[in-house]
mmCIF file of C-alpha atoms in Angstrom:
data_model
loop_
_atom_site.group_PDB
_atom_site.id
_atom_site.type_symbol
_atom_site.label_atom_id
_atom_site.label_comp_id
_atom_site.label_asym_id
_atom_site.label_seq_id
_atom_site.Cartn_x
_atom_site.Cartn_y
_atom_site.Cartn_z
ATOM 1 C CA MET A 4 20.530 17.624 6.559
ATOM 2 C CA LYS A 5 18.531 16.243 9.477
ATOM 3 C CA GLU A 6 15.334 17.764 8.075
ATOM 4 C CA LEU A 7 15.972 16.097 4.719
ATOM 5 C CA LEU A 8 16.510 12.748 6.421
ATOM 6 C CA ALA A 9 13.261 13.087 8.381
ATOM 7 C CA TYR A 10 11.421 14.043 5.186
ATOM 8 C CA ALA A 11 12.860 11.043 3.349
ATOM 9 C CA ALA A 12 11.925 8.672 6.181
ATOM 10 C CA THR A 13 8.355 10.018 6.247
ATOM 11 C CA PHE A 14 8.110 9.616 2.471
ATOM 12 C CA ILE A 15 9.366 6.007 2.606
ATOM 13 C CA VAL A 16 6.925 5.091 5.388
ATOM 14 C CA ALA A 17 4.020 6.688 3.495
ATOM 15 C CA LEU A 18 5.041 4.865 0.311
ATOM 16 C CA ALA A 19 5.207 1.530 2.157
ATOM 17 C CA MET A 20 1.781 2.096 3.727
ATOM 18 C CA PHE A 21 0.304 3.019 0.335
ATOM 19 C CA GLY A 22 1.853 -0.049 -1.296
ATOM 20 C CA THR A 23 0.509 -2.346 1.429
ATOM 21 C CA PHE A 24 -2.959 -0.788 1.160
ATOM 22 C CA PHE A 25 -2.924 -1.145 -2.637
ATOM 23 C CA PHE A 26 -1.863 -4.807 -2.342
ATOM 24 C CA ILE A 27 -4.664 -5.563 0.150
ATOM 25 C CA VAL A 28 -7.263 -3.890 -2.085
ATOM 26 C CA LYS A 29 -5.991 -5.832 -5.106
ATOM 27 C CA ARG A 30 -6.165 -9.143 -3.216
ATOM 28 C CA ALA A 31 -9.644 -8.355 -1.886
ATOM 29 C CA ARG A 32 -10.847 -7.547 -5.413
ATOM 30 C CA GLU A 33 -9.482 -10.854 -6.719
ATOM 31 C CA GLU A 34 -11.184 -12.775 -3.895
ATOM 32 C CA THR A 35 -14.460 -10.959 -4.625
ATOM 33 C CA ASN A 36 -14.204 -11.848 -8.309
ATOM 34 C CA LYS A 37 -13.670 -15.518 -7.376
ATOM 35 C CA VAL A 38 -16.817 -15.505 -5.224
ATOM 36 C CA VAL A 39 -18.879 -13.693 -7.872
ATOM 37 C CA ASN A 40 -17.674 -15.841 -10.771
ATOM 38 C CA GLY A 41 -17.520 -19.097 -8.815
#
């Protein structure tokens, strides 16, 4: 049970990091488009 909990916690942390990274990349791309188009 403890192993499963540790695995789940690791998965959640990795998912959160991936989501944050994806959000930052998306924002950066939008800012770049503004500069290029503007």
